[in-house]
Coordinates of C-alpha atoms and ligand atoms in Angstrom, one line a residue:
Chain P
M478 CA 52.4 53.5 72.5
R479 CA 53.4 51.0 70.6
G480 CA 50.5 49.3 70.0
L481 CA 49.2 52.4 68.3
N482 CA 51.0 53.4 64.8
K483 CA 52.1 50.3 63.7
H484 CA 50.9 49.8 60.3
I485 CA 48.9 46.6 59.7
I486 CA 48.6 44.8 56.9
G487 CA 44.9 44.2 55.1
D488 CA 43.7 40.7 53.8
E489 CA 44.3 42.0 50.1
E490 CA 47.6 44.1 50.5
L491 CA 49.2 40.3 51.8
E492 CA 47.6 38.6 49.2
Q493 CA 49.0 40.7 46.4
L494 CA 52.9 40.7 48.3
L495 CA 52.8 37.6 48.2
N496 CA 51.5 36.9 44.7
E497 CA 54.1 39.1 44.1
L498 CA 57.2 37.5 45.9
F499 CA 55.8 34.1 44.0
L500 CA 55.2 35.3 40.7
T501 CA 58.3 37.4 40.2
H502 CA 61.1 35.6 42.5
G503 CA 59.3 32.8 42.5
Y504 CA 59.2 32.7 46.7
D505 CA 55.8 30.8 47.8
F506 CA 54.5 31.9 50.8
T507 CA 51.1 31.0 50.4
N508 CA 50.5 28.5 52.4
Y509 CA 52.1 29.9 55.8
A510 CA 50.3 30.0 58.9
Q511 CA 48.7 33.9 58.5
A512 CA 49.0 35.0 62.0
S513 CA 52.5 34.1 62.1
L514 CA 53.2 36.0 58.5
R515 CA 51.2 38.9 59.0
R516 CA 53.5 39.3 62.0
R517 CA 56.4 39.8 60.5
V518 CA 55.3 41.7 57.6
N519 CA 53.9 43.8 60.1
R520 CA 57.1 43.9 62.2
L521 CA 59.1 45.1 57.8
F522 CA 57.2 48.1 58.4
I523 CA 58.7 49.0 61.6
V524 CA 62.4 47.4 61.2
D525 CA 62.9 49.0 58.0
R526 CA 61.2 52.2 58.2
I527 CA 58.5 51.5 55.7
S528 CA 55.5 54.0 55.7
S529 CA 53.0 52.0 53.7
F530 CA 52.1 49.6 51.7
A531 CA 52.7 51.5 48.1
E532 CA 55.8 51.7 49.5
L533 CA 56.6 48.0 50.2
F534 CA 55.2 46.2 47.3
Y535 CA 57.7 49.0 45.2
K536 CA 60.6 48.0 46.8
V537 CA 59.7 44.0 46.4
K538 CA 58.5 45.1 42.5
T539 CA 62.5 47.1 42.1
D540 CA 64.5 46.2 45.0
K541 CA 66.1 42.3 44.7
H542 CA 68.3 42.7 48.2
Y543 CA 65.4 43.7 49.6
V544 CA 64.0 40.9 48.6
T545 CA 66.9 39.2 50.0
H546 CA 66.4 40.5 53.4
L547 CA 62.5 39.9 53.3
V548 CA 62.5 36.3 52.9
E549 CA 65.6 36.5 55.6
E550 CA 62.7 37.7 57.7
L551 CA 60.0 36.2 56.6
T552 CA 61.7 32.8 57.1
V553 CA 62.3 32.8 60.5
N554 CA 65.8 31.6 61.9
V555 CA 65.4 31.2 65.4
T556 CA 67.8 28.4 66.6
E557 CA 70.0 26.9 69.2
M558 CA 72.3 24.2 70.5
F559 CA 70.6 20.9 71.3
R560 CA 67.6 23.0 72.1
D561 CA 65.1 20.7 74.5
P562 CA 67.7 19.0 75.6
H563 CA 65.6 15.5 76.9
V564 CA 65.1 14.7 72.7
Y565 CA 68.8 15.0 72.6
K566 CA 68.9 12.3 75.4
I567 CA 66.2 9.8 73.8
L568 CA 68.4 10.4 70.3
R569 CA 72.0 9.2 72.3
E570 CA 70.4 7.1 74.3
K571 CA 67.5 4.5 72.1
I572 CA 68.3 6.3 68.3
I573 CA 71.7 6.1 68.5
P574 CA 72.6 3.2 69.2
V575 CA 69.9 1.6 66.3
L576 CA 71.4 3.6 64.3
A577 CA 75.0 2.2 65.0
T578 CA 74.3 -0.6 63.1
H579 CA 73.8 0.8 59.7
P580 CA 76.7 1.3 57.4
V581 CA 76.8 4.0 56.1
I582 CA 74.5 6.9 58.4
R583 CA 71.6 9.0 56.4
I584 CA 70.4 12.4 58.2
W585 CA 68.6 14.8 57.0
H586 CA 68.1 18.2 58.9
A587 CA 65.6 20.2 56.6
G588 CA 64.9 23.9 58.1
C589 CA 68.2 23.3 60.1
S590 CA 69.0 27.5 59.9
T591 CA 72.4 28.6 61.0
G592 CA 73.1 24.5 62.0
E593 CA 72.7 24.9 65.2
E594 CA 70.8 21.5 65.9
V595 CA 73.0 19.6 62.4
Y596 CA 76.6 20.5 64.9
S597 CA 74.4 18.8 68.0
M598 CA 73.6 16.0 66.2
A599 CA 77.2 15.3 65.0
I600 CA 78.8 15.6 68.3
L601 CA 76.1 13.2 69.5
L602 CA 77.0 11.0 66.6
D603 CA 80.8 11.4 67.3
E604 CA 80.8 10.5 70.9
A605 CA 79.4 7.2 70.1
N606 CA 82.4 7.3 67.2
L607 CA 80.2 7.3 64.1
L608 CA 81.1 10.1 62.8
H609 CA 82.7 8.8 60.8
K610 CA 80.3 6.6 58.6
S611 CA 77.7 9.2 58.7
L612 CA 76.4 12.5 56.4
L613 CA 74.1 14.9 58.1
Y614 CA 72.4 16.6 55.0
A615 CA 71.6 20.1 56.0
T616 CA 69.1 22.0 54.1
D617 CA 67.2 25.7 54.2
V618 CA 65.1 27.7 52.4
N619 CA 67.2 30.7 53.1
P620 CA 70.6 30.4 51.2
S621 CA 72.4 32.9 53.9
V622 CA 71.5 30.4 56.8
I623 CA 73.3 28.1 54.4
E624 CA 76.6 29.7 54.2
N625 CA 77.2 29.6 58.5
I626 CA 76.3 25.8 58.3
R627 CA 79.7 25.8 56.0
K628 CA 81.7 28.0 58.6
G629 CA 81.1 26.4 61.0
V630 CA 81.3 29.7 63.3
F631 CA 78.7 30.4 66.5
P632 CA 79.0 33.3 68.3
L633 CA 80.5 32.5 71.5
H634 CA 78.0 34.4 73.9
H635 CA 75.6 31.5 73.4
M636 CA 77.8 28.9 74.2
K637 CA 77.5 28.5 78.0
Q638 CA 74.0 27.8 77.5
Y639 CA 74.4 25.5 74.8
S640 CA 77.0 24.1 77.3
E641 CA 73.9 23.6 79.9
N642 CA 72.2 22.1 77.2
Y643 CA 74.4 19.6 76.1
I644 CA 75.3 18.8 79.7
Q645 CA 71.3 18.5 80.0
S646 CA 71.1 15.9 76.9
G647 CA 73.5 13.9 79.1
G648 CA 76.8 14.9 77.5
K649 CA 80.1 14.5 79.4
R650 CA 82.8 16.3 78.1
D651 CA 83.4 19.5 78.4
F652 CA 81.9 21.0 75.6
S653 CA 84.7 23.9 75.1
S654 CA 86.5 21.2 73.8
Y655 CA 84.7 21.4 70.2
Y656 CA 85.5 24.8 69.8
T657 CA 88.1 27.0 69.8
A658 CA 87.1 30.7 71.3
K659 CA 88.0 33.4 68.9
Y660 CA 87.0 37.2 69.9
D661 CA 83.3 36.6 69.5
W662 CA 83.3 33.6 67.9
A663 CA 82.9 29.4 68.7
I664 CA 85.1 28.0 65.9
F665 CA 83.6 24.7 66.0
D666 CA 86.2 21.3 65.1
Q667 CA 86.6 20.9 61.4
K668 CA 85.7 17.1 61.6
F669 CA 82.0 18.0 62.2
K670 CA 81.4 20.1 59.3
A671 CA 83.6 17.5 56.7
R672 CA 80.6 15.1 57.5
M673 CA 77.7 18.0 56.3
I674 CA 76.1 18.5 53.4
P675 CA 75.2 22.1 53.8
A676 CA 72.1 22.8 50.8
T677 CA 69.5 25.2 49.5
H678 CA 66.1 22.7 49.2
N679 CA 62.3 24.5 49.4
L680 CA 60.0 22.7 51.4
V681 CA 57.5 23.9 49.6
S682 CA 58.4 23.6 46.3
D683 CA 61.6 21.4 46.2
R684 CA 61.7 17.1 45.7
S685 CA 63.2 13.9 47.9
F686 CA 66.6 13.6 46.7
N687 CA 67.3 10.4 49.5
E688 CA 66.5 8.4 51.8
F689 CA 66.9 8.7 55.4
Q690 CA 67.2 7.3 58.7
V691 CA 66.5 10.7 60.9
I692 CA 65.1 12.9 59.6
F693 CA 65.0 16.5 61.4
C694 CA 62.3 19.2 60.9
R695 CA 62.0 20.6 64.4
N696 CA 59.8 23.9 64.1
V697 CA 59.2 24.9 60.9
L698 CA 56.0 23.0 60.0
I699 CA 54.4 25.4 62.8
Y700 CA 55.1 27.9 59.9
F701 CA 53.0 26.4 57.3
D702 CA 49.4 25.7 57.2
K703 CA 47.6 22.0 57.5
D704 CA 47.6 21.6 54.0
L705 CA 51.2 22.4 53.1
Q706 CA 52.5 20.4 56.6
N707 CA 50.5 17.5 55.0
K708 CA 52.2 17.9 51.3
V709 CA 55.5 18.0 53.3
L710 CA 54.8 15.2 56.0
D711 CA 54.4 13.2 52.2
L712 CA 57.7 14.8 51.5
F713 CA 59.3 13.2 54.6
D714 CA 57.0 9.9 54.3
E715 CA 58.7 9.3 50.6
S716 CA 62.4 9.8 52.1
L717 CA 62.4 7.8 55.4
E718 CA 63.2 4.7 55.7
K719 CA 61.6 2.0 56.9
L720 CA 61.7 2.2 60.5
G721 CA 63.7 5.6 60.1
Y722 CA 62.5 8.1 62.6
L723 CA 61.3 11.5 62.1
V724 CA 62.1 14.7 64.8
L725 CA 59.7 17.3 65.4
G726 CA 59.7 20.5 67.5
S727 CA 58.7 19.8 70.7
K728 CA 54.9 21.5 69.7
E729 CA 54.5 20.1 66.5
N730 CA 52.4 17.2 66.0
I731 CA 51.7 14.0 62.8
R732 CA 48.4 13.7 64.1
F733 CA 46.0 15.4 61.5
S734 CA 48.4 13.6 58.7
P735 CA 47.2 11.2 56.8
I736 CA 50.9 9.1 57.7
V737 CA 49.8 9.0 60.9
S738 CA 49.1 5.7 60.4
K739 CA 52.0 4.1 59.4
Y740 CA 53.5 5.7 62.4
G741 CA 54.4 5.1 66.0
Q742 CA 55.4 7.3 68.7
T743 CA 58.6 6.3 70.5
D744 CA 57.6 7.4 73.6
P745 CA 54.4 9.6 74.3
H746 CA 56.0 12.6 75.5
E747 CA 58.4 13.4 72.7
K748 CA 58.0 14.5 69.4
I749 CA 59.5 11.3 67.4
W750 CA 58.5 8.6 64.9
R751 CA 58.9 5.7 64.1
K752 CA 57.7 4.3 60.7
L753 CA 56.8 1.0 60.7
K754 CA 55.1 -0.1 57.4
S755 CA 56.4 1.8 54.2
E756 CA 53.0 1.1 52.2
K757 CA 49.9 2.9 53.2
Chain E
M35 CA 34.4 52.9 83.7
E36 CA 30.8 52.2 82.2
E37 CA 28.6 49.5 83.5
A38 CA 27.3 48.9 80.1
K39 CA 31.1 47.0 79.3
I40 CA 30.0 44.2 81.2
R41 CA 29.1 41.6 79.4
K42 CA 29.4 38.0 79.0
V43 CA 32.4 37.3 76.5
D44 CA 33.1 33.8 74.0
A45 CA 37.2 34.1 75.0
I46 CA 38.9 35.1 77.8
V47 CA 43.2 36.0 77.6
I48 CA 44.7 36.1 81.0
G49 CA 48.8 37.4 80.7
G50 CA 50.9 37.3 83.9
S51 CA 54.0 37.1 85.2
A52 CA 56.2 36.7 88.0
G53 CA 53.9 37.2 91.7
S54 CA 50.8 36.2 89.3
L55 CA 50.1 32.4 90.1
E56 CA 47.9 32.4 93.0
V57 CA 45.8 34.3 91.4
I58 CA 46.1 32.4 88.4
L59 CA 44.5 29.2 90.5
A60 CA 42.2 31.1 92.2
I61 CA 40.9 32.6 88.8
V62 CA 40.0 28.8 87.5
A63 CA 39.1 27.6 90.4
A64 CA 36.6 29.6 90.5
L65 CA 34.8 28.9 87.4
P66 CA 32.1 26.8 87.2
A67 CA 32.1 24.0 85.2
S68 CA 29.2 24.3 82.6
T69 CA 31.8 27.3 82.1
K70 CA 31.8 27.8 77.9
T71 CA 33.5 30.6 77.6
I72 CA 37.4 29.8 76.5
I73 CA 40.4 31.3 78.6
I74 CA 43.6 31.3 77.8
I75 CA 46.9 31.7 79.8
I76 CA 49.9 33.3 78.8
V77 CA 52.6 33.4 81.6
H78 CA 55.9 33.9 81.5
R79 CA 57.6 31.0 82.8
K80 CA 61.1 28.8 82.5
N81 CA 61.1 26.0 79.7
D82 CA 60.0 23.0 81.6
A83 CA 59.7 19.6 80.0
E84 CA 57.5 18.3 83.1
S85 CA 54.4 20.3 82.3
L86 CA 54.1 22.0 85.9
L87 CA 51.9 24.4 84.7
E88 CA 49.1 22.5 83.2
N89 CA 48.7 20.2 86.3
L90 CA 48.5 22.8 88.8
I91 CA 45.7 24.3 86.5
K92 CA 44.3 21.0 86.3
S93 CA 44.4 20.4 89.8
R94 CA 42.0 23.2 90.3
T95 CA 39.3 22.8 87.6
S96 CA 36.6 20.3 86.0
L97 CA 37.2 21.8 82.8
R98 CA 39.9 20.9 80.4
V99 CA 42.6 21.9 80.2
R100 CA 45.4 21.9 77.7
E101 CA 48.9 23.1 77.2
V102 CA 48.7 24.4 73.3
E103 CA 50.3 22.6 70.2
D104 CA 50.8 23.8 66.9
K105 CA 47.5 24.0 65.0
D106 CA 45.3 23.1 68.0
P107 CA 41.5 23.2 67.7
L108 CA 40.2 25.9 70.0
R109 CA 37.2 24.6 72.2
Y110 CA 34.8 26.0 74.6
S111 CA 34.7 24.7 77.9
T112 CA 38.6 24.7 78.0
I113 CA 41.6 26.0 79.4
Y114 CA 44.3 26.7 77.4
I115 CA 47.4 27.3 78.4
A116 CA 50.3 29.1 76.4
P117 CA 53.8 27.3 76.1
P118 CA 56.9 27.9 77.5
D119 CA 59.3 29.5 74.7
Y120 CA 57.3 29.9 71.6
H121 CA 54.6 33.1 70.6
L122 CA 51.1 31.7 70.9
L123 CA 48.6 32.5 68.1
F124 CA 45.5 32.7 66.6
E125 CA 44.8 31.7 63.1
S126 CA 40.7 31.9 63.4
R127 CA 38.3 31.2 65.7
K128 CA 38.8 27.3 65.2
E129 CA 42.5 27.5 65.2
F130 CA 45.4 27.9 67.1
S131 CA 49.3 28.3 65.9
L132 CA 52.8 29.1 67.5
D133 CA 55.7 31.2 65.9
M134 CA 59.3 30.5 67.4
T135 CA 59.9 35.0 66.0
A136 CA 62.6 36.5 68.7
K137 CA 61.2 37.0 72.2
V138 CA 59.5 40.4 72.9
Q139 CA 59.4 42.8 75.7
Y140 CA 62.2 39.7 76.7
S141 CA 59.8 37.4 76.6
R142 CA 58.5 34.1 74.6
P143 CA 55.4 33.3 74.7
S144 CA 54.5 37.3 74.8
I145 CA 51.9 38.3 76.3
D146 CA 51.6 41.9 73.5
V147 CA 52.2 39.4 70.9
S148 CA 48.7 36.5 72.2
F149 CA 46.7 40.3 73.2
E150 CA 47.0 41.5 69.6
S151 CA 46.3 38.4 68.2
A152 CA 42.9 37.6 69.8
A153 CA 42.0 41.2 69.8
T154 CA 42.0 40.6 66.0
I155 CA 40.1 37.5 66.0
F156 CA 37.9 38.0 68.7
K157 CA 37.1 41.7 68.2
D158 CA 34.2 42.9 71.2
S159 CA 33.8 39.1 72.0
L160 CA 37.1 39.2 74.3
A161 CA 38.1 40.5 77.8
G162 CA 42.3 40.7 78.5
L163 CA 43.4 40.6 81.8
L164 CA 46.9 41.8 83.1
L165 CA 47.8 40.5 86.1
S166 CA 50.9 41.1 88.9
G167 CA 54.5 41.0 86.7
A168 CA 57.7 42.6 86.4
N169 CA 58.3 43.9 83.3
A170 CA 56.1 45.7 81.4
D171 CA 54.8 43.2 78.7
G172 CA 51.0 42.7 77.9
T173 CA 50.3 46.6 77.8
A174 CA 50.3 47.3 73.8
G175 CA 48.5 43.9 73.9
L176 CA 45.6 45.3 76.4
I177 CA 45.7 48.6 74.0
S178 CA 44.6 46.6 70.5
I179 CA 42.4 44.6 72.8
A180 CA 40.4 48.7 73.5
S181 CA 40.9 49.3 69.3
N182 CA 38.5 45.9 68.5
G183 CA 36.4 46.6 71.1
G184 CA 36.9 44.0 73.5
I185 CA 36.5 44.4 77.5
V186 CA 40.4 45.9 79.1
L187 CA 41.1 44.5 82.7
V188 CA 43.5 44.7 85.2
Q189 CA 44.3 43.5 88.7
D190 CA 44.4 46.7 90.9
P191 CA 48.2 47.2 91.3
S192 CA 48.0 47.0 95.2
S193 CA 47.1 43.7 94.8
A194 CA 49.4 42.8 93.3
E195 CA 52.7 41.0 94.7
V196 CA 55.2 43.0 91.8
D197 CA 53.0 46.1 91.2
Y198 CA 55.5 47.3 88.0
M199 CA 53.0 45.2 85.3
P200 CA 49.4 46.3 86.1
Q201 CA 51.1 50.0 87.4
H202 CA 52.4 50.3 83.6
A203 CA 48.8 48.7 82.2
L204 CA 47.1 51.6 83.9
A205 CA 49.7 54.8 82.8
N206 CA 49.5 53.7 79.0
A207 CA 46.2 51.9 78.2
K208 CA 42.1 52.3 78.3
V209 CA 41.3 50.3 81.1
D210 CA 38.1 49.3 81.7
F211 CA 37.6 47.6 85.5
V212 CA 40.7 47.4 87.7
V213 CA 39.6 44.3 90.1
T214 CA 42.0 43.8 93.3
A215 CA 43.0 39.9 93.0
N216 CA 40.3 39.0 95.9
D217 CA 37.2 39.8 93.8
L218 CA 38.6 38.6 90.8
P219 CA 37.3 35.0 90.7
A220 CA 34.1 36.3 90.9
F221 CA 34.5 38.9 88.4
I222 CA 36.0 36.5 85.6
A223 CA 33.3 33.8 86.6
S224 CA 30.3 36.4 85.5
I225 CA 31.6 37.7 81.9
C226 CA 32.2 33.4 81.3
K227 CA 29.5 32.1 78.9
Ligands
SAM1180 C1 62.5 28.6 64.0 S1 63.5 28.0 62.4 C2 64.1 25.9 62.9 C3 65.1 25.8 63.1 C4 65.9 24.4 63.9 N1 65.3 23.2 63.4 C5 65.4 24.8 64.9 O1 63.8 23.9 65.4 O2 65.6 25.2 66.0 C6 62.9 27.5 61.2 C7 63.6 27.6 59.3 O3 62.7 26.8 58.9 C8 63.2 27.8 57.6 N2 61.7 27.5 56.4 C9 61.3 28.2 56.6 N3 59.9 28.0 55.2 C10 60.7 26.9 54.7 C11 60.7 26.0 54.1 N4 59.5 26.4 52.5 N5 61.8 24.8 52.8 C12 62.4 24.8 54.1 N6 63.4 25.1 55.0 C13 62.0 26.1 55.7 C14 63.8 28.5 58.1 O4 64.7 29.7 56.7 C15 63.8 29.1 59.1 O5 65.7 28.4 58.9

C-alpha cells in the first residue's frame, strides 16, 4: 500500500536539510510551518525516486539543478484566476471605486506564483478604465514562476473554470475576449503585462521596496509559522499607505499579529483589512 | 477485532464523501454536551462561501463548531471542520495549519492527508473513522493511524449509501471495528472523553 513504504523524514534530518539549503543556497525555510513542509519533503522521495535521506542530502549539496527543482517543490505554486470569486466581487464593487481617486494606483501581489491573481486584478482594473494608471508589482520567491508572468500565457484547459469564476465575480464581458487561443494555450492581451512589474522577492529576507494602496498576499502565509507570519505582516504594514488594503487568503487572518489594532476588517466574512492608523 | 482496543481517545478524525452527511449529523447529534474529545471532520465538498456544512452541524449540537482557519488552536469540546479547497494538517496537538498543495485522490481536502498528519501527532490517542464515499481516499490515512497505534473504524459498507470507500479500506487496511450507520453515534460517543 501507498501508505506503508513512504520515507518519512526525521526531525534531525529535516533540520540538516534546511540548514544546508540556507547556508549553501540562501533559501531560508526554517520558519515554514512544519507539517506542510514535511509532507512536501516526504513527497520528494516518491516523485524523484530517492531511496534515502543520504541520497537527498548529497543531491542538495552537489547538484544546483536539483536545488532549483527542490525549491519549486517546497514552494507550492498552485493558483487560479478569480479564485474565491466573492473576493473579486468586493474588490470590484467596494475597493476599486476608492482606488479610482488616486493619480497612480500601486498594487503589490506578494507570492503571486504564476500570475493568475495578478491578471485577474488587471482585468478588473481594465474594466474600470483604470489599468492605464495602475502598476501591478508581481513578486514571488520562485524565479521560474515570475517568468510566466512575463509571458502572460496560461493553459487553455483552465479557461472554462476561470470564465465561470469571472462571471461569479460580477464580470459582464466575454472572458475569452481577453486572450487568444493558440494550441493548448491562452495568450493574454499585451496591455495587461505592460502594467506589471514582475520580480523575485523573498518575504523571509527581502525588504519593503515601495508604498502601495493594495497588497495581496493570498495563500502564502499558510506556509509560514506564526513568528514568520508576524514578521511578514510587519513588512506589509510598512509597505501599505494609510487607508490601504491588505488582501489575504480566505482562511488566513491577522488576528494573531500586533498590527491587528491598526486595521479594520472591511466585511466580517472577507479577509480584507484596511489600514486605519499609521502609528502603533 | 479485540475488545482491548476500545478506549477513550483525545481526538477523533472522521472522513466522508458521497452519502456521508446523514451519518455525520447523527454522530454529532449523539455527542453529550460534556464531551471533551476533539472531533475533526474531513468531507469532500464543493467550495461554498456560505459555510453550509458548518451551519448544519451547529444545528445538531451544543458543542463548539468551527471551520478551521490557518494556525487555529485546537481546543477540547470542539468539532472542527476542514475548510473546502485546502488540506487540513496538524502542526502539534495545539495547532492546525492549512496547505494548498495539489489534490490527493482527486480531493482537497484529502482524508488521507489529514489522517496521516493526525496519526503522527496524536499517536495512540486517536481514532479514525471512514464513512460512505465513491473514492479511495482515506485508506492510506487509516493505515497510518493503525501503524501509529490509533483505533481504526470503518462504516459497515452494507449500511453505507456508497460502499466503495469503506469497502476499499476494508480490503487494504487493518481495521479494528466495522460499525453500521445505526450503531455509529453510540459507538463514537463511547470512545469520547
Ligand atoms: C499557493 S501559492 C499562492 C498563489 C496566489 N497568491 C493564490 O492565492 O492563488 C504560494 C506562493 O507563495 C510563494 N512563496 C513561498 N514562500 C515565499 C517567500 N518566502 N517569499 C515570497 N513568496 C513565497 C510560492 O513560491 C508560491 O508561488
